[in-house]
Each structure stands twice: as structure tokens, then as C-alpha cells.
Tab-separated table of C-alpha atoms in Angstrom:
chain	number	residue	atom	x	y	z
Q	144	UNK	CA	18.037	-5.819	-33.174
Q	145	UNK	CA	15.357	-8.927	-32.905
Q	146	UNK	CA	16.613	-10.283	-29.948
Q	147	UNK	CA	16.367	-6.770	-27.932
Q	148	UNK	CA	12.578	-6.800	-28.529
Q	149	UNK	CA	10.071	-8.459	-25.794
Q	150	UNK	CA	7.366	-10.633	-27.625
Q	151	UNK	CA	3.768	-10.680	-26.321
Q	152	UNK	CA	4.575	-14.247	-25.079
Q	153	UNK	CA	6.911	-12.828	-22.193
Q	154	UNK	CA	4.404	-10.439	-21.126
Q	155	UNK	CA	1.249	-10.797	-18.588
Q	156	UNK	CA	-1.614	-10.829	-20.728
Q	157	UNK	CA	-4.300	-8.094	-19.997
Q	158	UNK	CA	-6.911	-10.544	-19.189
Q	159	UNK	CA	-4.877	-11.638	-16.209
Q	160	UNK	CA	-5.468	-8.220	-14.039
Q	161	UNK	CA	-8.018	-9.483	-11.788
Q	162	UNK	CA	-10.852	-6.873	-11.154
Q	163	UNK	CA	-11.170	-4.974	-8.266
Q	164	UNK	CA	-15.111	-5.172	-8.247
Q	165	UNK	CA	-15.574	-8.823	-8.415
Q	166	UNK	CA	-14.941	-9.747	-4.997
Q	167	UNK	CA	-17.147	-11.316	-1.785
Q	168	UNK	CA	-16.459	-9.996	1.743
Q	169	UNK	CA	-17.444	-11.915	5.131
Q	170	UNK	CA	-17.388	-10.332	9.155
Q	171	UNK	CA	-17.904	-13.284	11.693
Q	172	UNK	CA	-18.500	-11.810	15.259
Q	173	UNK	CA	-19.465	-13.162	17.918
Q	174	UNK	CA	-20.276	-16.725	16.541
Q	175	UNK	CA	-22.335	-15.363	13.629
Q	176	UNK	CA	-21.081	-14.709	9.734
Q	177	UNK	CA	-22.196	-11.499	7.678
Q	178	UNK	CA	-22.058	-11.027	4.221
Q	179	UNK	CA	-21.321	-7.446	3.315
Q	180	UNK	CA	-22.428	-7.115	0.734
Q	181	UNK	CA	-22.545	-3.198	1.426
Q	182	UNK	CA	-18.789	-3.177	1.800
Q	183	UNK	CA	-17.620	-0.024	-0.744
Q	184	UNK	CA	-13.742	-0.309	-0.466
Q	185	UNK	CA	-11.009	-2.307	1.637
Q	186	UNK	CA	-7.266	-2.533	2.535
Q	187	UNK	CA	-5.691	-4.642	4.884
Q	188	UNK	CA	-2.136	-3.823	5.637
Q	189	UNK	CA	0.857	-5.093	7.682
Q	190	UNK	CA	3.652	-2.501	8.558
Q	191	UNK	CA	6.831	-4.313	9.603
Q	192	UNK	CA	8.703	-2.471	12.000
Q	193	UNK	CA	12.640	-2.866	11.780
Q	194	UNK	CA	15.411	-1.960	13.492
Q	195	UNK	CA	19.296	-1.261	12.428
Q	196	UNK	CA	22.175	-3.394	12.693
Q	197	UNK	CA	25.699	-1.946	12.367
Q	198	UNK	CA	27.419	-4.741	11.340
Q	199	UNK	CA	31.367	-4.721	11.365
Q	200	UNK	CA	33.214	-4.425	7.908
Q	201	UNK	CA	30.346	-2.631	6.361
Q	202	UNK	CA	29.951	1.260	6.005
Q	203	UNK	CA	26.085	0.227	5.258
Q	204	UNK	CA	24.065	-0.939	7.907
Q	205	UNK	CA	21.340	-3.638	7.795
Q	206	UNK	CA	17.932	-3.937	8.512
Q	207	UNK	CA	15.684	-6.485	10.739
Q	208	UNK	CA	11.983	-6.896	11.245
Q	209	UNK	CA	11.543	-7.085	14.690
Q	210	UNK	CA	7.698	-7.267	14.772
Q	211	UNK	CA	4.600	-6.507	12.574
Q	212	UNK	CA	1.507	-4.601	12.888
Q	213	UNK	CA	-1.994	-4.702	11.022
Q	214	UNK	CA	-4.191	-2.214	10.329
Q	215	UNK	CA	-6.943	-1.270	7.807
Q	216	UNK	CA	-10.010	0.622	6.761
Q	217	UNK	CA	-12.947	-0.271	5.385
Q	218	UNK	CA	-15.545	1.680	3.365
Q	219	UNK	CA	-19.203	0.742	3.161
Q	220	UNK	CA	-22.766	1.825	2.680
Q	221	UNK	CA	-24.180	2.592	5.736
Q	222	UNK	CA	-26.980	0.803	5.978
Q	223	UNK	CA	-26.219	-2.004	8.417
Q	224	UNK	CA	-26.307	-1.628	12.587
Q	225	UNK	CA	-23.551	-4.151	12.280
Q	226	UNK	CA	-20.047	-2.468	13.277
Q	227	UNK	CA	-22.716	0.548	15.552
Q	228	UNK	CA	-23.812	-2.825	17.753
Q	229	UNK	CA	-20.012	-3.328	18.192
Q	230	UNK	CA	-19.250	-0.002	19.577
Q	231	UNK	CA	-22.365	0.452	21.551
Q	232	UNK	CA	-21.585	-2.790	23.341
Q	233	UNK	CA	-18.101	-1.390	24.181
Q	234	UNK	CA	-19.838	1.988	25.705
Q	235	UNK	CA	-22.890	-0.091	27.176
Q	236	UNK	CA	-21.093	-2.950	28.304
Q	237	UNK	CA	-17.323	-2.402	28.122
Q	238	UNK	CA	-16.982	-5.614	26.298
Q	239	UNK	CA	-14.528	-5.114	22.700
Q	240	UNK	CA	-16.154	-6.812	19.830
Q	241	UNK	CA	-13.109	-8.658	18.221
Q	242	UNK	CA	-13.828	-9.968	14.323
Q	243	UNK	CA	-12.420	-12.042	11.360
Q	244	UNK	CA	-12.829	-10.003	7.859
Q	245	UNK	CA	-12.727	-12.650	4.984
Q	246	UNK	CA	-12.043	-11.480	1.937
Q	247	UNK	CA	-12.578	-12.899	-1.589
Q	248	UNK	CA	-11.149	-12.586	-5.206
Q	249	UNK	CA	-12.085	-13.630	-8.053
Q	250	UNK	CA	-12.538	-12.758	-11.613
Q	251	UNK	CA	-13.393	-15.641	-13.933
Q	252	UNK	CA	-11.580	-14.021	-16.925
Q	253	UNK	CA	-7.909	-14.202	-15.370
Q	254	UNK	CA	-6.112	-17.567	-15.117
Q	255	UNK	CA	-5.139	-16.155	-11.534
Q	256	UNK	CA	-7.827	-18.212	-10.180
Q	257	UNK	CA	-9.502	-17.496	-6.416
Q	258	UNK	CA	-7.440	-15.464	-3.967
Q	259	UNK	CA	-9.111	-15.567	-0.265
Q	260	UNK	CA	-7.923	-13.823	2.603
Q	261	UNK	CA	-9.013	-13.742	6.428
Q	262	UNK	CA	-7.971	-10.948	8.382
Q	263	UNK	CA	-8.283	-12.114	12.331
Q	264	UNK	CA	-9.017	-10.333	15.425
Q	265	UNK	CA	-10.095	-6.980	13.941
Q	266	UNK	CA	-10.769	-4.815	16.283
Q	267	UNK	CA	-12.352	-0.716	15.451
Q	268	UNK	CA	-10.186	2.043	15.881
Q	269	UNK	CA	-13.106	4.430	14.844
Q	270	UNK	CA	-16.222	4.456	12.722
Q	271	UNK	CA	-18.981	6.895	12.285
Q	272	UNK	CA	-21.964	6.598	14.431
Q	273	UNK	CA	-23.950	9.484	12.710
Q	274	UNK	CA	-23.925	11.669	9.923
Q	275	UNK	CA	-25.781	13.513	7.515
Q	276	UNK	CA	-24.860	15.834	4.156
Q	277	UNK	CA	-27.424	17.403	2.134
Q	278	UNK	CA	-25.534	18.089	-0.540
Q	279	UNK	CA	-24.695	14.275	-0.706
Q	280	UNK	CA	-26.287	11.335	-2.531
Q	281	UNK	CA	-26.074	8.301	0.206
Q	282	UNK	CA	-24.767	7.971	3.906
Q	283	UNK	CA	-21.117	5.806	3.827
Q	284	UNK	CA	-19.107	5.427	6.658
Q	285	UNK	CA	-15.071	4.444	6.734
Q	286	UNK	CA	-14.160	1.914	9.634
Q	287	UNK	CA	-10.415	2.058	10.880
Q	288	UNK	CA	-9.384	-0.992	12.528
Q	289	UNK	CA	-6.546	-3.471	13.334
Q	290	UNK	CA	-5.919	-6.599	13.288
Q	291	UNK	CA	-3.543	-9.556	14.524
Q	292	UNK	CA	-3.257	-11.992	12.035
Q	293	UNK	CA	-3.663	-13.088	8.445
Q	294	UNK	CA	-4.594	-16.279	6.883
Q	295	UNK	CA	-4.714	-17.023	3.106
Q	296	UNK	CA	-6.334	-20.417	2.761
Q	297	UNK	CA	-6.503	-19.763	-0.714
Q	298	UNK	CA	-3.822	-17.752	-3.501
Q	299	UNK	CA	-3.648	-16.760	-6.467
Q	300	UNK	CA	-2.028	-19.158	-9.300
Q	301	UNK	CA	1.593	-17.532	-10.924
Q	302	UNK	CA	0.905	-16.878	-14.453
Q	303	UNK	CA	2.309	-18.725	-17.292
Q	304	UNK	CA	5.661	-17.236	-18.177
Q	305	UNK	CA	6.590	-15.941	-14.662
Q	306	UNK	CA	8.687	-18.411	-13.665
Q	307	UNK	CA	11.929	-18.470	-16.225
């Protein structure tokens, strides 16, 4: 009966979650880099698309990425004319403001170590250019956007005891 039980040694310890809060984001436009520091919320995602294969001898058919897509949205404060400028010069100027989001990670308790991230050529989907509530207690705004690549110059470290 022993053996059936999992000891805290083959188990991630709690100290390993790394925290949501503790992280450092970066937008570099146009030859310049932000900190934003007013950033609320992110998520950066990439949605493979695949296609079927019928393959002969099988009654189950297989799957294959054919290409990938990335998209995300971004809540902050909105107190910055940072990602406003960007549309503006679209309307004003018709020029699209393309961007690299770098991300950070890192919480000094977990033994994950530093985690960064650079999502390249964003580009906005949408954002709010103006907005009021009087019934609310500060002005955010959420920014969709895309984006065409990823980099991760830095990762995470695997945990003791995940490897077996």
C-alpha cells in the first residue's frame, strides 16, 4: 500500500509557481523602447491551423499544421498616448505602426529562474481611443493585436524531479 502513495519529493513544490504579478513588459516602436509599466494584463497566443490527412489503413485520420497565427490582447492603464500615436499616424498618415512586445518573468522565490519573451511585429487590431464611466474608478483600455513571430531568448529552468 506504500508504494501506491506519491511522496512530496515527486511533486512540484509550491514555491515553484511563478507569480503572475512579478513581471517587466517592454514596446519598441519605431526605434525607441517603452517600459509599461502601466501594462494591467497580457496574453500572447499562437493558433496553429491544421488540416486532415486520410491516410490509407487507418479508419482515423491525422492531423498537420499547415501554418500558425498570433494574436493577443493587452490590458493597461490608460494613461499613456503611446498605442493612440500609433493609430493616429495610421488615420493621419496611413503609415501602420509595427512593434516588438517583450515580456519578462520572474519571481525570485521559484527555482524556475527568468523566462523572457519577445513578441515581433505586433500590429493593433483595435484599441480604445476614448472613454469615460462614472460609475468607474480609473480609465483602462484593452489593445487587440497580432503578431508574426516569437522569440524566447531566455526560458524557464525544468524543475528538479521532472525529468525521470
Amino acid at each position: 500500500m506504500a508504494e501506491n502513495l506519491i511522496s512530496i519529493a515527486e511533486t512540484m513544490l509550491a514555491k515553484d509557481v511563478v507569480s503572475a504579478k512579478l513581471a517587466m513588459a517592454y514596446v519598441e516602436a519605431d526605434g525607441k523602447r517603452y517600459k509599461l509599466f502601466q501594462a494591467k494584463s497580457l496574453e500572447g497566443k499562437i493558433d496553429k491551423e491544421k488540416k486532415e490527412v486520410a491516410i490509407l489503413g487507418r479508419t482515423m485520420k491525422g492531423n498537420k499544421s499547415v501554418s500558425a497565427k498570433g494574436s493577443g490582447k493587452l490590458k493597461i492603464y490608460k494613461n499613456t498616448p503611446l498605442f493612440d500615436e500609433m493609430i493616429i499616424k495610421l488615420i493621419s498618415d496611413g503609415v501602420d505602426t509595427y512593434f516588438d512586445l517583450q515580456v519578462i518573468n520572474q519571481d525570485p522565490t521559484s527555482d524556475a529562474g527568468r523566462r523572457t519573451v519577445v513578441l515581433t511585429g505586433c500590429n493593433i487590431d483595435s484599441a480604445t481611443v476614448a472613454n469615460f464611466d462614472a460609475d468607474g474608478d480609473w480609465l483602462e483600455d484593452e489593445i487587440s493585436f497580432t503578431f508574426e513571430g516569437i522569440k524566447i531568448p531566455e526560458n524557464f529552468k525544468m524543475l528538479n524531479g521532472m525529468t525521470v
